[in-house]
XYZ file of C-alpha atoms in Angstrom:
145
model
C -0.222 -0.310 -0.227
C 1.485 3.203 -1.018
C 1.057 6.016 1.453
C 0.143 9.257 0.424
C 1.899 11.456 2.737
C 4.577 10.428 5.370
C 5.874 12.122 8.520
C 8.500 13.942 6.910
C 9.109 17.264 8.344
C 9.331 18.959 5.007
C 5.726 19.289 3.782
C 4.922 21.463 6.681
C 7.470 23.814 6.338
C 6.978 24.075 2.443
C 3.307 24.418 3.283
C 3.752 27.102 6.025
C 6.244 28.989 3.607
C 4.117 28.944 0.594
C 0.973 30.265 2.534
C 2.068 32.100 5.618
C 3.565 35.167 3.901
C 2.779 38.602 2.926
C 1.040 38.044 0.094
C -1.528 36.044 1.758
C -2.053 37.805 4.830
C -5.697 36.208 4.948
C -4.504 33.134 5.205
C -3.500 33.670 8.743
C -7.103 35.129 10.026
C -9.618 33.523 11.376
C -13.403 34.646 11.286
C -15.312 34.393 14.913
C -17.376 31.480 15.607
C -21.274 32.541 14.889
C -24.399 30.622 16.574
C -27.593 30.925 14.943
C -30.834 30.144 17.078
C -34.482 30.148 16.073
C -37.687 30.557 17.688
C -41.312 31.264 17.352
C -40.360 35.111 17.696
C -37.021 35.401 16.376
C -33.598 34.329 15.173
C -30.390 35.220 17.571
C -26.958 35.431 16.407
C -24.177 34.671 18.882
C -20.800 35.819 17.673
C -17.727 35.019 20.077
C -15.875 38.242 20.235
C -13.758 38.021 23.401
C -12.317 40.965 24.647
C -14.141 43.108 22.501
C -15.990 46.228 23.538
C -19.487 47.236 22.064
C -17.553 50.192 20.300
C -15.522 48.151 18.331
C -18.762 46.552 16.372
C -20.513 47.548 13.638
C -23.792 46.419 12.358
C -25.716 47.528 9.656
C -28.156 46.672 6.676
C -26.182 47.336 3.615
C -27.848 48.472 0.212
C -28.526 44.328 -0.584
C -30.424 44.322 2.234
C -27.978 42.108 3.931
C -26.655 42.233 8.118
C -23.623 43.802 7.555
C -20.851 42.978 10.705
C -17.994 44.615 11.197
C -15.357 44.100 14.135
C -12.370 46.275 14.494
C -9.596 46.200 16.600
C -8.895 49.534 18.064
C -6.193 48.483 20.760
C -3.684 51.267 21.434
C -0.103 50.316 21.131
C 2.185 52.181 23.374
C 5.967 52.428 23.754
C 7.339 52.095 26.942
C 10.830 52.454 28.245
C 11.663 49.301 29.086
C 14.212 50.390 32.386
C 10.875 52.218 34.240
C 9.110 48.675 34.031
C 9.254 46.162 36.472
C 8.357 43.208 34.009
C 8.304 42.950 30.514
C 6.837 40.567 27.893
C 9.334 37.953 26.473
C 6.789 36.463 24.408
C 3.527 38.300 23.272
C 0.835 36.045 21.416
C -2.390 37.847 21.855
C -3.506 38.969 18.365
C -6.344 40.765 17.577
C -7.707 41.345 13.776
C -10.423 43.263 11.856
C -13.426 41.159 10.793
C -16.229 41.573 8.219
C -18.940 39.889 6.956
C -22.405 39.950 5.118
C -25.331 37.679 6.322
C -28.222 36.914 3.961
C -31.700 37.706 6.031
C -34.695 35.585 6.057
C -37.320 36.844 4.184
C -39.365 37.243 8.150
C -36.970 39.121 9.596
C -38.364 42.365 10.805
C -35.059 44.795 9.682
C -36.398 47.679 11.402
C -36.042 46.205 15.000
C -32.824 44.418 14.964
C -30.933 44.839 18.001
C -27.599 43.847 19.435
C -25.392 43.767 22.585
C -22.241 42.863 23.904
C -21.701 40.700 26.848
C -18.975 38.261 28.516
C -17.261 38.076 24.931
C -20.318 37.322 23.046
C -21.827 39.899 20.677
C -25.598 38.839 20.464
C -27.908 39.827 17.615
C -31.662 39.754 17.944
C -33.554 39.320 14.837
C -36.833 39.729 15.219
C -39.792 37.882 13.145
C -42.466 39.385 11.358
C -45.663 37.165 11.086
C -46.875 35.292 7.981
C -49.686 38.005 7.177
C -47.459 40.850 7.220
C -45.155 39.103 4.627
C -48.241 38.460 2.561
C -49.477 42.047 2.881
C -45.711 43.349 1.533
C -46.133 41.074 -1.409
C -48.317 42.183 -4.197
C -48.953 41.745 -8.060
C -47.627 44.783 -10.019
C -50.044 45.921 -13.001
C -48.465 46.053 -16.188
C -49.596 48.987 -17.990
């Protein structure tokens, strides 16, 4: 039986050198996890956003009628004199990146009453539903003249 991949160390190195470079910065970025729940009254989106404040989040309805979500890192990087500090980082891996995504909304979402909040590292977006009767009333036949 022929092995497709073996445990040689050249493959991960070659893979990392090819994809993890300045030409492809998006390969390093990850999107936050998103949960979507539904009940009879609303859809609820939960976006994992640990450490993000509400001031860093933007939510709007774009020109196509989609829900546009943007989370921007606005952390300030301060220069400090090493001698004035009692401690300093030897290694620093915390990294925050910007995120944007548009979500297609179902037809039964009441776009005028969408609400959002940030609490305990989770951005919660509530998308209330409109009744089936309201959807039917919004639909109409166009007369051709």
